[in-house]
């Protein structure tokens, strides 16, 4: 293929022809699942334009004809040949005449396409309306490479252009696009109408959007007069109010924060019945999975509200970061997703300060980032993407969570003022343009005077993160001097080669002490460093990586841990630091840097803990250890008893009953506690009785959210299913069809696999591919079987092997992220080398190129767990005395 390569190795369309304006007209037919399209595209050719062809992206489109005129002239040049390259997803129009150089051409293309059901391109969704009728609607999902599935285009983020969209649709349907309606005319015959939308600003193809269907809406205005609407299925408009409120508030907050106004006159947010991801930031027309937008005010759980709020704040952050300023190429995807992952928390924290979003960041985004980035199969934040298709694989915890974490780190280093003014300058300078990571560093260097580029390169250009070990300590009455050393941290603690030992990061050293956070930060650039930290009392404590602003692990000395005991007890050590002490220790134990008994001893120091944040850390450890020990009956039994003690202790403090005075975090903590009860204490008489009682009330009235609040539905279903039989199974499953609320359905999908009876587990697995569950959700029950027990783990893996072809066919050309979800749901969680080998062999025989990275990461995790199990088996935990001493 004659593609030029601008940056090394990138496969791009030739740069000699540039689109400046697309007029796109679509006529969808919701009955035959097809659409016809007319694309009229203004092109500027450069002086290097040569040859007699125009090559563009296109996929699954049937072309009728193509022709161009040179602007200002009348002769029309028809394409004499239309060459489609399915593999490269391109179309080439060949003309008799040579393409004029340095000219403006208007290219017109007539074509047909399909409204597919694969949640990509211009696609259809089916849904049941409030009258029980099946309906079809159509909408778009273009990121990353599917605009070409709806119209021929230069489908690369740097090929920005103006878009003028128009649609001809049945008279009774609503239709909208990125921009407000310019005109709306009924066509002769009266049954159809043509809607023309205003021109968009100059923007990338992957952000174009339109949809057609029946909707209700709620609306509001921002302080700056932007009209915000949430479109819902008919009869459900009330469910849009919560997201509407989050959207108007965050739009105003971002306006002030970035110092640039949201440039469009309106912002629509639409719930789409079938949606592959959580949401998509199309400029002015953000699309969402229903559960990520709609909130039933009478039923919704606290975690659903938090999810909807952060999905909204994430997508609205993209209206600036991504839409107004866009990465030049996909290897800087993190500029979009990493920044939005930071900003979603920033804005949610502005709207709901009582949610402690930044503390939650530590046990959420930061933990996910380090979990993935501690693998050898990780990748750098700035990741080379040669063929655009490769980008699908890097919508992962590195781009999102590590990206968000390094933004949080820069914010800590620069201080809010320089951080924000740098961002504002970056936005102004690059508005409507494209950037690379370096442009952002430059803006922050100018606003702060600090060598941002030098500092950040080690975090974004190389993969992995460091473990900082305190190798020497000197405690004096008024200060402590610590010797630090850094190495690359690997989850399985595997040997580093000499070259790998040289890997270094530029680490800001941020500490807190018994007297508060220390502000004069130093930087550790070399292998080792010495820091002196003032202390006011001679038995004072110090914690490194205060506020968990740096994505790294820290190994403290036993003296330091001992001193921290008082900070943990008195809770003067902040919650996210207390949580990190635990999660760092767990990771270090797993990697063989600390003895396992140190973790158990540390856990027992947290008996008074009632912070949700810290419990997120504790829960991760309990669930993680439980899964690894599953294959060792003796240790597993002892560990379960130990975990049960901890969880029952929490239950004693917090109880089942909600109180009017409960804050958001208390509600989340109670839900988590009941989740832990379902893992460790479901056989406990009191626990199973309480769960049965609440389940009984639910059976009597499915809407009884006093007896069975949504926050605890999944966990209570699990307890009831584990203790029950076919009757309970059928009762839970029946709810899937009894409710029309997708959030409620998800409680069924996430719990059904927990029935103890293997026949019922198998029934659940078979159900996933019966066609009764939407493709967007069908992997959830697989995951619930897999995580229910070691038997479930084996069953879900066998199920995937046995039904591999069918599942592949079901997913078809839908997003590869669905296949990733299936792989993790069915084969994640094993802790043996033999199983890892078996899974590896299976995928060698049945290759899935676009999930290759995911498979490799899953295998590496498994092998790390296998190694961890061996460590545990040769540790004190394998000896009876150890557990006796704990009792
Ligand atoms: N831009 C993404 C959507 C996307 C993801 C498109 C993958 C193509 C491939 C969007 O902004 C996003 O990140 N959505 C998240 C939700 C968000 C709150 C983390 C999603 O869909 O999971
Ligand atoms: Zn995003």
Tab-separated table of N, CA and C and ligand atoms in Angstrom, residues 141-144 206 275-281 292 307 310-312 314-315 318 333 336-337 340-341 344 365 392 395 400 815 817, ligand 1:
chain	number	residue	atom	x	y	z
A	141	UNK	N	-20.703	4.844	17.360
A	141	UNK	CA	-19.536	4.715	18.240
A	141	UNK	C	-18.331	4.657	17.304
A	142	UNK	N	-17.545	5.710	17.268
A	142	UNK	CA	-16.464	5.800	16.284
A	142	UNK	C	-15.059	5.594	16.851
A	143	UNK	N	-14.834	5.971	18.108
A	143	UNK	CA	-13.480	5.756	18.618
A	143	UNK	C	-13.225	4.247	18.731
A	144	UNK	N	-12.065	3.748	18.320
A	144	UNK	CA	-10.980	4.531	17.756
A	144	UNK	C	-11.060	4.588	16.222
A	206	UNK	N	-13.065	10.745	15.012
A	206	UNK	CA	-13.555	9.767	15.989
A	206	UNK	C	-14.552	10.370	16.970
A	275	UNK	N	-24.314	-0.905	24.296
A	275	UNK	CA	-23.132	-0.045	24.275
A	275	UNK	C	-21.932	-0.827	24.768
A	276	UNK	N	-20.872	-0.838	23.982
A	276	UNK	CA	-19.743	-1.722	24.296
A	276	UNK	C	-18.927	-1.266	25.505
A	277	UNK	N	-18.777	0.057	25.651
A	277	UNK	CA	-17.962	0.535	26.760
A	277	UNK	C	-18.840	1.155	27.829
A	278	UNK	N	-18.237	2.018	28.647
A	278	UNK	CA	-19.036	2.727	29.643
A	278	UNK	C	-19.678	3.960	29.022
A	279	UNK	N	-18.854	4.735	28.306
A	279	UNK	CA	-19.350	5.975	27.719
A	279	UNK	C	-18.362	6.471	26.677
A	280	UNK	N	-18.820	7.409	25.851
A	280	UNK	CA	-17.963	7.946	24.795
A	280	UNK	C	-18.173	9.445	24.688
A	281	UNK	N	-17.048	10.173	24.636
A	281	UNK	CA	-17.058	11.628	24.795
A	281	UNK	C	-17.371	12.440	23.549
A	292	UNK	N	-24.616	3.551	33.218
A	292	UNK	CA	-23.617	4.568	33.543
A	292	UNK	C	-24.150	5.985	33.387
A	307	UNK	N	-20.530	6.038	40.444
A	307	UNK	CA	-20.113	5.606	39.103
A	307	UNK	C	-20.661	6.587	38.047
A	310	UNK	N	-18.813	9.902	38.156
A	310	UNK	CA	-17.441	9.919	37.632
A	310	UNK	C	-17.394	9.601	36.137
A	311	UNK	N	-18.362	8.856	35.633
A	311	UNK	CA	-18.374	8.646	34.183
A	311	UNK	C	-18.695	9.982	33.498
A	312	UNK	N	-19.679	10.705	34.050
A	312	UNK	CA	-20.019	12.013	33.478
A	312	UNK	C	-18.826	12.961	33.571
A	314	UNK	N	-15.747	12.314	33.790
A	314	UNK	CA	-14.681	11.833	32.896
A	314	UNK	C	-14.953	12.291	31.457
A	315	UNK	N	-16.154	12.014	30.979
A	315	UNK	CA	-16.444	12.355	29.573
A	315	UNK	C	-16.435	13.861	29.355
A	318	UNK	N	-13.063	15.264	28.816
A	318	UNK	CA	-12.610	15.067	27.440
A	318	UNK	C	-13.076	16.185	26.509
A	333	UNK	N	-2.340	8.332	23.510
A	333	UNK	CA	-3.701	8.124	24.010
A	333	UNK	C	-3.831	8.535	25.481
A	336	UNK	N	-5.354	11.782	26.517
A	336	UNK	CA	-6.808	11.759	26.650
A	336	UNK	C	-7.230	11.068	27.936
A	337	UNK	N	-6.911	9.786	27.998
A	337	UNK	CA	-7.520	8.952	29.032
A	337	UNK	C	-6.890	9.138	30.411
A	340	UNK	N	-8.185	12.510	31.698
A	340	UNK	CA	-9.609	12.428	32.087
A	340	UNK	C	-9.775	11.593	33.361
A	341	UNK	N	-8.898	10.606	33.543
A	341	UNK	CA	-8.989	9.797	34.759
A	341	UNK	C	-8.594	10.604	35.993
A	344	UNK	N	-11.722	13.298	36.269
A	344	UNK	CA	-13.027	12.781	36.735
A	344	UNK	C	-13.076	12.855	38.259
A	365	UNK	N	-7.704	3.808	41.291
A	365	UNK	CA	-6.838	3.993	40.125
A	365	UNK	C	-5.374	3.624	40.395
A	392	UNK	N	-6.378	-0.314	20.207
A	392	UNK	CA	-7.450	-0.943	20.989
A	392	UNK	C	-6.901	-1.633	22.239
A	395	UNK	N	-6.182	0.721	25.668
A	395	UNK	CA	-7.207	1.333	26.526
A	395	UNK	C	-7.222	0.519	27.818
A	400	UNK	N	-5.112	4.691	31.443
A	400	UNK	CA	-6.084	5.341	32.326
A	400	UNK	C	-5.499	5.591	33.716
A	815	UNK	N	-16.274	-4.592	19.688
A	815	UNK	CA	-15.028	-4.130	20.309
A	815	UNK	C	-14.196	-5.283	20.889
A	817	UNK	N	-12.469	-5.202	23.304
A	817	UNK	CA	-12.512	-5.157	24.772
A	817	UNK	C	-13.504	-6.197	25.305
B	1	LIG	N1	-12.922	7.426	25.105
B	1	LIG	C1	-13.402	6.434	25.995
B	1	LIG	C2	-14.289	5.418	25.333
B	1	LIG	C3	-13.548	4.366	24.565
B	1	LIG	C4	-12.899	3.348	25.230
B	1	LIG	C5	-13.525	4.378	23.182
B	1	LIG	C6	-12.231	2.376	24.510
B	1	LIG	C7	-12.843	3.423	22.474
B	1	LIG	C8	-12.194	2.407	23.131
B	1	LIG	C9	-14.194	7.074	27.140
B	1	LIG	O1	-13.826	8.356	27.447
B	1	LIG	C10	-13.925	6.262	28.351
B	1	LIG	O2	-12.832	6.300	28.831
B	1	LIG	N2	-14.912	5.523	28.832
B	1	LIG	C11	-14.753	4.644	29.961
B	1	LIG	C12	-15.483	5.164	31.160
B	1	LIG	C13	-14.657	6.072	32.001
B	1	LIG	C14	-15.439	6.625	33.161
B	1	LIG	C15	-13.410	5.424	32.532
B	1	LIG	C16	-15.346	3.310	29.596
B	1	LIG	O3	-16.046	3.245	28.603
B	1	LIG	O4	-15.087	2.352	30.325
